[in-house]
PDB file of C-alpha atoms and ligand atoms in Angstrom:
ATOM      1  CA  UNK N   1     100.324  28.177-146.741  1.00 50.00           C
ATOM      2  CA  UNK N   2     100.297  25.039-144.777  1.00 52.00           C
ATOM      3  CA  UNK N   3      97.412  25.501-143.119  1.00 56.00           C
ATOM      4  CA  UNK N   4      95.688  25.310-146.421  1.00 54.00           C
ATOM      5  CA  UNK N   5      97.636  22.248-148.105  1.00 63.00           C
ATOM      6  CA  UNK N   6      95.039  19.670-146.799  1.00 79.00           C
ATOM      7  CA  UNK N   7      92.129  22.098-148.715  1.00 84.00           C
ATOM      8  CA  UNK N   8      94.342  21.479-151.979  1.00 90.00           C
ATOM      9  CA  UNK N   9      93.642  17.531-151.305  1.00 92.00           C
ATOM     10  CA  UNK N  10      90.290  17.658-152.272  1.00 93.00           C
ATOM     11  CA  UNK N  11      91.102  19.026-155.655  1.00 97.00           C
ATOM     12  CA  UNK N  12      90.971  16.898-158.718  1.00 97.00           C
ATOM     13  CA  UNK N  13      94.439  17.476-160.695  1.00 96.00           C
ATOM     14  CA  UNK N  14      93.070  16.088-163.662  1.00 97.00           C
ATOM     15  CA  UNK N  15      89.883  18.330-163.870  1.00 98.00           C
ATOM     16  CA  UNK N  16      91.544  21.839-162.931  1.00 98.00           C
ATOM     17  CA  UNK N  17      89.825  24.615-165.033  1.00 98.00           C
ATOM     18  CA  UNK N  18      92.239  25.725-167.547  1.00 98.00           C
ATOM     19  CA  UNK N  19      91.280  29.751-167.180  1.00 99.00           C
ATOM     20  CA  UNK N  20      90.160  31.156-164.216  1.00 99.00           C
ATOM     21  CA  UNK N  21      89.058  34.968-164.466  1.00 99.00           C
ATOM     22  CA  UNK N  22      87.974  37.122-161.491  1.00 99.00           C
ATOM     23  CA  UNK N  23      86.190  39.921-160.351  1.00 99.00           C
ATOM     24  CA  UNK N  24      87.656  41.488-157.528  1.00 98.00           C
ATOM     25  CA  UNK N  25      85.073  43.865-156.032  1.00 99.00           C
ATOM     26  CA  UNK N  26      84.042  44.899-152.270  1.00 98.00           C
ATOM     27  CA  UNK N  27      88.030  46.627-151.135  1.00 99.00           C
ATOM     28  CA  UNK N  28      85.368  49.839-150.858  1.00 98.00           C
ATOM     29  CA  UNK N  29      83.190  47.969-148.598  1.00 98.00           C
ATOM     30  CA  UNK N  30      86.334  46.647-146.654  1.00 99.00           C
ATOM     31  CA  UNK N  31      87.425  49.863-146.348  1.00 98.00           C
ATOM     32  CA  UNK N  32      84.435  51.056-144.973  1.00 98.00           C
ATOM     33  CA  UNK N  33      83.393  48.782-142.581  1.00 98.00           C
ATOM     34  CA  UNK N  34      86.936  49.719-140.763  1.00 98.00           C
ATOM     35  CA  UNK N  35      86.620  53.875-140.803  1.00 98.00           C
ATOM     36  CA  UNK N  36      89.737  53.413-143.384  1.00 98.00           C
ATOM     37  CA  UNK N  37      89.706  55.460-146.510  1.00 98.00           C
ATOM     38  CA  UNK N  38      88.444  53.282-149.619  1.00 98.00           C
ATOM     39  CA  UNK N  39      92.374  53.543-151.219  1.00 98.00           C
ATOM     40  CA  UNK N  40      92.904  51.409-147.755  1.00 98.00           C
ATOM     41  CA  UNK N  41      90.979  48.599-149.125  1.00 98.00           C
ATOM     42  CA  UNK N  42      92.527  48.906-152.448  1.00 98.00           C
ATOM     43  CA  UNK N  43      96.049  48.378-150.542  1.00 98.00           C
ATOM     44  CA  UNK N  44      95.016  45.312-148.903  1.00 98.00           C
ATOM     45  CA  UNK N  45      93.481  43.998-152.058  1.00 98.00           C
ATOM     46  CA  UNK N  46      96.843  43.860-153.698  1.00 98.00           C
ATOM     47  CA  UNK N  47      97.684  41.002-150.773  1.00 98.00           C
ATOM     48  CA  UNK N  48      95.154  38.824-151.836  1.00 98.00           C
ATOM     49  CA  UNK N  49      96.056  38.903-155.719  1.00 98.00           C
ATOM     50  CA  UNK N  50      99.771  38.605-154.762  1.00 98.00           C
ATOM     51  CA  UNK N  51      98.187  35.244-152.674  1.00 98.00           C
ATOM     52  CA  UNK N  52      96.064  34.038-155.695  1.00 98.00           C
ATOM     53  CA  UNK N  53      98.136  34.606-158.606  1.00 98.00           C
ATOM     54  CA  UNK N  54     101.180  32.678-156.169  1.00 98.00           C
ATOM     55  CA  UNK N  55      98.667  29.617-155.695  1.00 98.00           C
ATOM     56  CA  UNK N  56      97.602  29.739-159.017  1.00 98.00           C
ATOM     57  CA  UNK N  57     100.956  29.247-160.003  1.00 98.00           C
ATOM     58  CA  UNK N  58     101.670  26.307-157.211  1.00 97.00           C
ATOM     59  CA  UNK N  59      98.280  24.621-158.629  1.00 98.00           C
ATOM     60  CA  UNK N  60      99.661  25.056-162.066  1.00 98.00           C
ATOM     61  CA  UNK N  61      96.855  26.682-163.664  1.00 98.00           C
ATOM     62  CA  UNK N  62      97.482  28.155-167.309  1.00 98.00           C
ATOM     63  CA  UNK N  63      95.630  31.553-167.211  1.00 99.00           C
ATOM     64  CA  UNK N  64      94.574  33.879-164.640  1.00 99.00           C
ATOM     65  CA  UNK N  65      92.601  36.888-165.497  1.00 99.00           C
ATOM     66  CA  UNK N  66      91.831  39.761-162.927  1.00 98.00           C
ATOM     67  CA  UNK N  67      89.651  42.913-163.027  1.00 98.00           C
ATOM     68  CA  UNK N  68      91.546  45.509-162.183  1.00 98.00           C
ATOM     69  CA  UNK N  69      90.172  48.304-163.649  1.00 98.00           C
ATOM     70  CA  UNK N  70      87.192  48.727-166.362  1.00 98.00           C
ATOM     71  CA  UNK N  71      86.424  51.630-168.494  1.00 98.00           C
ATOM     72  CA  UNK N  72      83.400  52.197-166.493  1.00 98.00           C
ATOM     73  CA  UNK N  73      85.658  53.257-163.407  1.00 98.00           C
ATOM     74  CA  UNK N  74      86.706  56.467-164.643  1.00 98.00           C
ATOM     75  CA  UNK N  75      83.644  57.780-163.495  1.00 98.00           C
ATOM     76  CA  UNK N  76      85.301  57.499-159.827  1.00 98.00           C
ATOM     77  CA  UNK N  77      87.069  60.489-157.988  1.00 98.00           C
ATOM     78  CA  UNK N  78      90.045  61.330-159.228  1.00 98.00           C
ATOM     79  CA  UNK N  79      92.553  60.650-156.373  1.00 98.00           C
ATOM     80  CA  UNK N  80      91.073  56.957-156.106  1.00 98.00           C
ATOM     81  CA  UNK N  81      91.819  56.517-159.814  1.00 98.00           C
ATOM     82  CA  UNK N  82      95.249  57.647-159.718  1.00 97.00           C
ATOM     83  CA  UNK N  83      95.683  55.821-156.756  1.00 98.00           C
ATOM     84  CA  UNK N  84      94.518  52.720-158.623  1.00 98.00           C
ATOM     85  CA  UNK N  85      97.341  53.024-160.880  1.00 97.00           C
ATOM     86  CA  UNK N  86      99.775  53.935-158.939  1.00 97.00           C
ATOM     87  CA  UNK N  87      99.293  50.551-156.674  1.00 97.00           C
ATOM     88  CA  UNK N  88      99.488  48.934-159.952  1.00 97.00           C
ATOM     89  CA  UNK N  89     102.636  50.224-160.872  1.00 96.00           C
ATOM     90  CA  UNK N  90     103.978  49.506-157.038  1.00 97.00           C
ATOM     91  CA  UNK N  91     102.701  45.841-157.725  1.00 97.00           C
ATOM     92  CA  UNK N  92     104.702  45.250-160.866  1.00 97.00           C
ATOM     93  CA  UNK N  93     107.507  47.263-159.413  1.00 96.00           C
ATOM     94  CA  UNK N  94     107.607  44.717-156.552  1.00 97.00           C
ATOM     95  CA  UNK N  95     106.148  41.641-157.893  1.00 97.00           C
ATOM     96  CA  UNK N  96     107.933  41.615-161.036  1.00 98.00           C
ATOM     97  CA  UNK N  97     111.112  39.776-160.180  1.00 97.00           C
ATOM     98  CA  UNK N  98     109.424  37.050-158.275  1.00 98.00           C
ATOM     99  CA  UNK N  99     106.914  36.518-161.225  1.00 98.00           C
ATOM    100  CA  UNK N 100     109.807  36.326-163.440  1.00 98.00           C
ATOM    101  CA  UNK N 101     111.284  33.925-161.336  1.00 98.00           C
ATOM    102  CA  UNK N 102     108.160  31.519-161.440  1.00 98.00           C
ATOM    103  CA  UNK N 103     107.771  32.114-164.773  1.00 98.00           C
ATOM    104  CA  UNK N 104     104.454  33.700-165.314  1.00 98.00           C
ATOM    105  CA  UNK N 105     103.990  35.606-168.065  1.00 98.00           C
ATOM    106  CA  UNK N 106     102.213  39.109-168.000  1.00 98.00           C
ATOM    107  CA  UNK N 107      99.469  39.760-170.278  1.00 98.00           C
ATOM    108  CA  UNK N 108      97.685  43.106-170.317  1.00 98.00           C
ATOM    109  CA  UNK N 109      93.819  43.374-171.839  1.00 98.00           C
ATOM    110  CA  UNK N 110      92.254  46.798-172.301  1.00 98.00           C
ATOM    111  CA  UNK N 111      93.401  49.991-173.384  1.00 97.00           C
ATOM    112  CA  UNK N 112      96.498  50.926-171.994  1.00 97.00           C
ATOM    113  CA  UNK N 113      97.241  53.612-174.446  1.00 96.00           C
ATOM    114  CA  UNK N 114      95.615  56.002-172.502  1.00 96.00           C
ATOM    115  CA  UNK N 115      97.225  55.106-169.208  1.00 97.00           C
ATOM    116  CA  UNK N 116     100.583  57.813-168.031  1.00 94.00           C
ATOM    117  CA  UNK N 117     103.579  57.370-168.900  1.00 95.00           C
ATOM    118  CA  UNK N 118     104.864  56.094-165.647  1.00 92.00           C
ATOM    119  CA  UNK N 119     101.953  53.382-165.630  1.00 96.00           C
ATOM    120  CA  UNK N 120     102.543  52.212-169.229  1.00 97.00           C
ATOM    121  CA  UNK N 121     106.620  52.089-168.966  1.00 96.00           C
ATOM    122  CA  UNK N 122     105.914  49.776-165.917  1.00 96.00           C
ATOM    123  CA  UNK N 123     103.108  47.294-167.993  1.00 98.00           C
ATOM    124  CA  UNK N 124     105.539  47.487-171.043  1.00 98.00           C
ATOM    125  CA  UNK N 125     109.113  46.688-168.733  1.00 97.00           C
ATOM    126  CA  UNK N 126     106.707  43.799-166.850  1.00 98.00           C
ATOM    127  CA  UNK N 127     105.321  42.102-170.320  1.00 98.00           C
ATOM    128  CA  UNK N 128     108.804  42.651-172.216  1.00 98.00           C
ATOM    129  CA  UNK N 129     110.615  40.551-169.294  1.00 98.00           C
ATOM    130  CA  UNK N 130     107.964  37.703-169.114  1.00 98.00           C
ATOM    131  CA  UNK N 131     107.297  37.681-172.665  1.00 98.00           C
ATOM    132  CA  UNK N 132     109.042  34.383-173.211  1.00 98.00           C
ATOM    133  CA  UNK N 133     107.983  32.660-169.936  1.00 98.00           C
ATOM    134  CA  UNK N 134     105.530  29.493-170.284  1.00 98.00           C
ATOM    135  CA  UNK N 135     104.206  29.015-166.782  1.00 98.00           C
ATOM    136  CA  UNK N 136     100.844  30.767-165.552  1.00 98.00           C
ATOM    137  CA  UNK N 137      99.826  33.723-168.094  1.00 98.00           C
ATOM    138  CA  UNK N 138      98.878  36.154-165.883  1.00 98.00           C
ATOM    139  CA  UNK N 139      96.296  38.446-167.437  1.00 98.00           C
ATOM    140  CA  UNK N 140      95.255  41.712-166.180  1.00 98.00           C
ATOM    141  CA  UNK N 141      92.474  43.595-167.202  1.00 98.00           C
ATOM    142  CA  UNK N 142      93.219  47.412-167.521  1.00 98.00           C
ATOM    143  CA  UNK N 143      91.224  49.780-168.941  1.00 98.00           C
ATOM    144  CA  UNK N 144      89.020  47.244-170.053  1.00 98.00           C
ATOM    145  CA  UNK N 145      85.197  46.980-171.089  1.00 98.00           C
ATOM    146  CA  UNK N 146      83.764  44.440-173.039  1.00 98.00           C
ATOM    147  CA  UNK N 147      82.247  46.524-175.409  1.00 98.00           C
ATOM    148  CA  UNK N 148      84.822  48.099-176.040  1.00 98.00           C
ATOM    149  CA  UNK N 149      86.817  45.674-176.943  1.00 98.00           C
ATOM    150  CA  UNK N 150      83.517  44.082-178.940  1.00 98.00           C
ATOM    151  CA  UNK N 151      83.233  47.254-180.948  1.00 98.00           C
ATOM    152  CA  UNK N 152      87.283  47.005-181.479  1.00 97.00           C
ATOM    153  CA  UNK N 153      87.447  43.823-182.831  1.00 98.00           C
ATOM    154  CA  UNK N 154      84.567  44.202-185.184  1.00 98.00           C
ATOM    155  CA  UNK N 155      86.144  47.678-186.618  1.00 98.00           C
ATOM    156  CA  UNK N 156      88.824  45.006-187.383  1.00 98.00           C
ATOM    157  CA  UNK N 157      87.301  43.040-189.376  1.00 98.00           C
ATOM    158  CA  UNK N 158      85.399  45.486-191.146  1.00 98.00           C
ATOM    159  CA  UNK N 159      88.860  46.908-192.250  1.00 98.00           C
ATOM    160  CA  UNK N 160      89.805  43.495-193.610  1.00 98.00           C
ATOM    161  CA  UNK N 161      86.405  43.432-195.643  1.00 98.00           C
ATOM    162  CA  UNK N 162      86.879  46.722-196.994  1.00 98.00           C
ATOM    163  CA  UNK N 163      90.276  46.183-197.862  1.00 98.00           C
ATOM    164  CA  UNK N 164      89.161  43.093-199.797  1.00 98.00           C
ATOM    165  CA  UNK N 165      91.610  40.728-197.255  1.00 98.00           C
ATOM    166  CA  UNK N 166      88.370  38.807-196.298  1.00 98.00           C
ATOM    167  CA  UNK N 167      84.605  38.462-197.076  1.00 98.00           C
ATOM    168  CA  UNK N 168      81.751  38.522-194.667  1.00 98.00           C
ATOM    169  CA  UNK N 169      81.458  34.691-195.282  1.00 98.00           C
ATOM    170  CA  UNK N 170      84.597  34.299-193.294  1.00 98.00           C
ATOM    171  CA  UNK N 171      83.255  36.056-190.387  1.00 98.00           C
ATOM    172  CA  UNK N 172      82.209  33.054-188.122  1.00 98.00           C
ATOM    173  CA  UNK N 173      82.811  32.502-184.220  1.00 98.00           C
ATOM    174  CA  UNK N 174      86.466  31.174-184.407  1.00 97.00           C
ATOM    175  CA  UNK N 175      87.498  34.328-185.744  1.00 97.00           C
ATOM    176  CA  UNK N 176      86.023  37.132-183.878  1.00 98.00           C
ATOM    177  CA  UNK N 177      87.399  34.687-181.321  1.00 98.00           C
ATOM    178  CA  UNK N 178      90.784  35.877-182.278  1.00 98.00           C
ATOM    179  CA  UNK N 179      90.267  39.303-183.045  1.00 98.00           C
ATOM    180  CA  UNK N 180      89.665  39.920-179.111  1.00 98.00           C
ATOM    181  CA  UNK N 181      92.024  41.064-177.020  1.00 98.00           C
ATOM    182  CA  UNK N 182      92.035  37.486-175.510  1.00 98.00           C
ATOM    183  CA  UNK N 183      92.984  35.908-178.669  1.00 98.00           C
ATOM    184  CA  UNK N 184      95.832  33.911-177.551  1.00 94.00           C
ATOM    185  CA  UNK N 185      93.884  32.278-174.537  1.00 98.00           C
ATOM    186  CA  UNK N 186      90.982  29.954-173.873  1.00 98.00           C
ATOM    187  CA  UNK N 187      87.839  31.127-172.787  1.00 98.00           C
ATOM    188  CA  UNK N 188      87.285  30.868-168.909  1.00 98.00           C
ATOM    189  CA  UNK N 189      86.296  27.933-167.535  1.00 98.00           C
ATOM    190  CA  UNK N 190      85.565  29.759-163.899  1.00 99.00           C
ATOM    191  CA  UNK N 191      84.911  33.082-163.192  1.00 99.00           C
ATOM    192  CA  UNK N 192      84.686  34.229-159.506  1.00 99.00           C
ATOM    193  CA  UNK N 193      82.995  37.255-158.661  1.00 99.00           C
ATOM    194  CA  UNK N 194      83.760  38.472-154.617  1.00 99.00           C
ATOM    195  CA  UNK N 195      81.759  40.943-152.659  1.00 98.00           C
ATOM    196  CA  UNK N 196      78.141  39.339-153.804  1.00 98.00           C
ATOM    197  CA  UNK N 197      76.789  41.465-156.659  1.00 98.00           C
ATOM    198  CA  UNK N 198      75.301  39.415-159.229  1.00 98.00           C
ATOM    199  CA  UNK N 199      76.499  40.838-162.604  1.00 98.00           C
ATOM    200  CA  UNK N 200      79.251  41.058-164.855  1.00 98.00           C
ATOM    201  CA  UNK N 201      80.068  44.250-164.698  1.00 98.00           C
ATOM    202  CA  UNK N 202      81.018  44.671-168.689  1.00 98.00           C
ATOM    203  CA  UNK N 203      83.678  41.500-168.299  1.00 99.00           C
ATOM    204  CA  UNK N 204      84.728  39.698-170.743  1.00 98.00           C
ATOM    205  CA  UNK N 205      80.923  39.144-172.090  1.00 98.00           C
ATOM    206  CA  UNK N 206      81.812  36.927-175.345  1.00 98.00           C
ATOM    207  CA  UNK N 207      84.281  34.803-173.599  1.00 98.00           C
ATOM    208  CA  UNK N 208      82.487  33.551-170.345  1.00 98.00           C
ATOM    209  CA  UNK N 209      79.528  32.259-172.462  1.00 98.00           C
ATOM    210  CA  UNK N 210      79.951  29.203-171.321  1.00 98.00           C
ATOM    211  CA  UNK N 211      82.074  29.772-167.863  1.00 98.00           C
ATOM    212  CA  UNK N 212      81.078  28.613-164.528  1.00 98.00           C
ATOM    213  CA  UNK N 213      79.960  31.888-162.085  1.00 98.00           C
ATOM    214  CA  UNK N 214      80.802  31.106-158.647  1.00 98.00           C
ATOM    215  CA  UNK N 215      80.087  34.449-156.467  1.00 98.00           C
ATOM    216  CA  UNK N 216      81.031  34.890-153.151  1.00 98.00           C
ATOM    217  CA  UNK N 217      80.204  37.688-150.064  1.00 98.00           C
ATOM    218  CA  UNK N 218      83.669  37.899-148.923  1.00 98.00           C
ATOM    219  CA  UNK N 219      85.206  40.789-149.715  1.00 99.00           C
ATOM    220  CA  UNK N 220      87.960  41.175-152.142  1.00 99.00           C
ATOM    221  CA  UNK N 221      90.842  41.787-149.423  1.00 99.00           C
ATOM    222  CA  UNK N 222      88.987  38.820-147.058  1.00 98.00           C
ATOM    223  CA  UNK N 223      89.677  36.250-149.735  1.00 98.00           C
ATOM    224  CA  UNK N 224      92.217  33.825-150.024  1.00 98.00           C
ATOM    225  CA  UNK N 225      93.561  30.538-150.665  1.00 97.00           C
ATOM    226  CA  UNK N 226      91.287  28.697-149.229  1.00 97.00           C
ATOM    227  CA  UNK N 227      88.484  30.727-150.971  1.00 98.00           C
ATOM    228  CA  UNK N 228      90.147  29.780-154.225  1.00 98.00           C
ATOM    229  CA  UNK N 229      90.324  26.150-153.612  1.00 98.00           C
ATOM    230  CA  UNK N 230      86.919  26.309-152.460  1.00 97.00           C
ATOM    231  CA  UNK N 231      85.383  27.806-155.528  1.00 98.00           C
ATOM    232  CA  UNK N 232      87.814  25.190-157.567  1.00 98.00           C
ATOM    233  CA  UNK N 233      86.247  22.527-155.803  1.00 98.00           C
ATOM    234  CA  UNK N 234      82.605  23.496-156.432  1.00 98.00           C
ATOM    235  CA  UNK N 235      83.558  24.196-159.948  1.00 98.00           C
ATOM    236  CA  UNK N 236      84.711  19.897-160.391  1.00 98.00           C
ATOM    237  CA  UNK N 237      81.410  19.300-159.505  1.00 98.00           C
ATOM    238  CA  UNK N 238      79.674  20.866-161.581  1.00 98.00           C
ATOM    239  CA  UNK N 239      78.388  19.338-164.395  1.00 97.00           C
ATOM    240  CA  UNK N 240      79.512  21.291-167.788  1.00 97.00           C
ATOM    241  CA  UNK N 241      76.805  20.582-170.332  1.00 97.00           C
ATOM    242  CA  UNK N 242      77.121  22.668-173.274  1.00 97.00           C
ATOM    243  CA  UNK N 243      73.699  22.650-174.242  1.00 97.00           C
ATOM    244  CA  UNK N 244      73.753  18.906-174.534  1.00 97.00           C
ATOM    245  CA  UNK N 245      72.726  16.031-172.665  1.00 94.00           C
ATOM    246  CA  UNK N 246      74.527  13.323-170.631  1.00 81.00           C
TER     247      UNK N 246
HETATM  248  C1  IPE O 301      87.010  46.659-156.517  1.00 95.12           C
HETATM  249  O1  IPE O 301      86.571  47.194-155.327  1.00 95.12           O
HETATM  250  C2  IPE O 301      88.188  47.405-157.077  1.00 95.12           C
HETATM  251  C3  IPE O 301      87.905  48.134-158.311  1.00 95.12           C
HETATM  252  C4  IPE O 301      86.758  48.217-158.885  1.00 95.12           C
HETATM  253  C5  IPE O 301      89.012  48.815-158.931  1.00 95.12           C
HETATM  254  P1  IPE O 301      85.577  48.427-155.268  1.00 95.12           P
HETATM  255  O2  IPE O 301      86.378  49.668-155.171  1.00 95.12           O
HETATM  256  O3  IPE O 301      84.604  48.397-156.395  1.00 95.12           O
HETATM  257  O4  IPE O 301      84.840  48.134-153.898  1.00 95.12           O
HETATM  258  P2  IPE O 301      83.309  48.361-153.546  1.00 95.12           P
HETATM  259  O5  IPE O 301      82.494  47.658-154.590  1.00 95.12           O
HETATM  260  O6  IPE O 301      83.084  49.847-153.553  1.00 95.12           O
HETATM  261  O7  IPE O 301      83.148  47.747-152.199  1.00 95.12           O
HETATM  262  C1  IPE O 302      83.967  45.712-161.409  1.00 95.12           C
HETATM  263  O1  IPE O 302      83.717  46.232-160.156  1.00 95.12           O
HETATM  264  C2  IPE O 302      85.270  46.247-161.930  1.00 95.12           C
HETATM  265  C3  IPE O 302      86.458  45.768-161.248  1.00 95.12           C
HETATM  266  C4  IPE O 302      86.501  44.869-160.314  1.00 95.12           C
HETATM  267  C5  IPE O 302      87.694  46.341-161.717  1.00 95.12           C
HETATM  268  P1  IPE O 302      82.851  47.569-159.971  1.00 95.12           P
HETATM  269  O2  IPE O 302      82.810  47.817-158.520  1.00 95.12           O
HETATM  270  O3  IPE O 302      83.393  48.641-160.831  1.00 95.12           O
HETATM  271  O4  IPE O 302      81.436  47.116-160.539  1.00 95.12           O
HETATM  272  P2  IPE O 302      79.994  47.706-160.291  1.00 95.12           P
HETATM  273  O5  IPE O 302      80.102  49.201-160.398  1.00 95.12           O
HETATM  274  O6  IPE O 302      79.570  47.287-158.921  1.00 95.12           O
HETATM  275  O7  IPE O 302      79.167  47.084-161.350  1.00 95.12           O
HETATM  276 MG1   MG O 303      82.783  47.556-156.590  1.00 95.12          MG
END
């Protein structure tokens, strides 16, 4: 870490984005370029989210969002996707106390209902015992797809209509807003893709309207800190228009 602390001077305290939401692609590709098996790269992924979600909480960020898994990945083999879960439940399993401890709070987006029982006892344990904490919400996207979770929300409100709670003139932007799964959190400010493809992969598609892409060729398991703090960097300078002028 101390290698890295002079990195962290550059940052502007007072301009730090609020959510920062990632896409953490390319452990296949680190796999590969080393003869390993791609469930390799998956394993040394895990180190660099246990790095970023410890200096997001040392930077004092309020909400991180990772990729972990999308709807579209069931379409993989199997034995990866078990293995997927598995390392996820090995992550909580080891992480959990120390998250506890610097009070971040676990936040789960996607469909977990579908997950095993061994997978959702471990989500459920880890979001019961950090449900109170107010540090760094730590938000991990499961089983998630955009659409999905587009299609969800509107089924939602179409249940309110037809049970005459609500008429479509209170359908606006504010609301579908909090019929997402991300109701309780702002929109991202930053959203960091690794491994160099340039799309979004069905992420979070109606809150990053207005985020700041910064993509990277490092591989997922290749980044860390200072990769972070990099991208943070870039993102102060950037100037955040919103359509209007200066
Ligand atoms: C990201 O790495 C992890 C998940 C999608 C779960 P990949 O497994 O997609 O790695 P590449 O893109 O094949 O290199
Ligand atoms: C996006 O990566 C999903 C996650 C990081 C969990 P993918 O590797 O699945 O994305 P594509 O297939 O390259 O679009
Ligand atoms: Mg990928």
């Amino acid at each position: 870490m101390s290698k890295n602390i002079n990195y962290r001077t550059k940052l502007n305290s007072e301009t730090l984005p609020k959510h920062i939401a990632i896409i953490m692609d390319g452990n296949g590709r680190w796999a590969k370029k080393r003869l390993l098996p791609r469930t390799a790269g998956h394993r040394a992924g895990m180190k660099s989210l246990r790095k970023v979600v410890e200096t997001c909480t040392e930077l004092k960020i309020q909400v991180l969002t990772v990729y972990a898994f999308s709807t579209e990945n069931w379409k993989r083999p199997e034995g990866e996707v078990s293995y997927l879960m598995e390392l996820l439940v090995e992550y909580l399993n080891k992480e959990i106390k120390e998250l506890h401890d610097n009070n971040v709070k676990i936040q789960i987006i996607g469909d977990i209902q579908v997950l095993n029982n061994s997978c959702k006892q471990e989500i459920n344990r880890a979001i019961l015992m950090t449900e109170n904490n107010t540090g760094l919400i730590f938000n991990i996207a499961l089983n998630y797809g955009s659409r999905t979770e587009i299609i969800y929300a509107i089924k939602q409100v179409a249940e309110q209509i037809q049970a005459n709670l609500i008429t479509i003139d209170d359908i606006n932007e504010q609301m579908l807003s909090n019929t997402l799964y991300t109701s309780n959190i702002p929109d991202p400010d930053l959203l960091i893709r690794t491994a160099g493809e340039m799309r979004l992969s069905n992420f979070l598609l109606w809150q990053i309207a207005y985020s700041e892409l910064w993509i990277t060729e490092k591989l997922w398991p290749d980044f860390g800190e200072k990769d972070l703090i990099k991208a943070i960097v870039d993102y102060q300078k950037r100037d955040r228009r919103f359509g209007g002028i200066k």
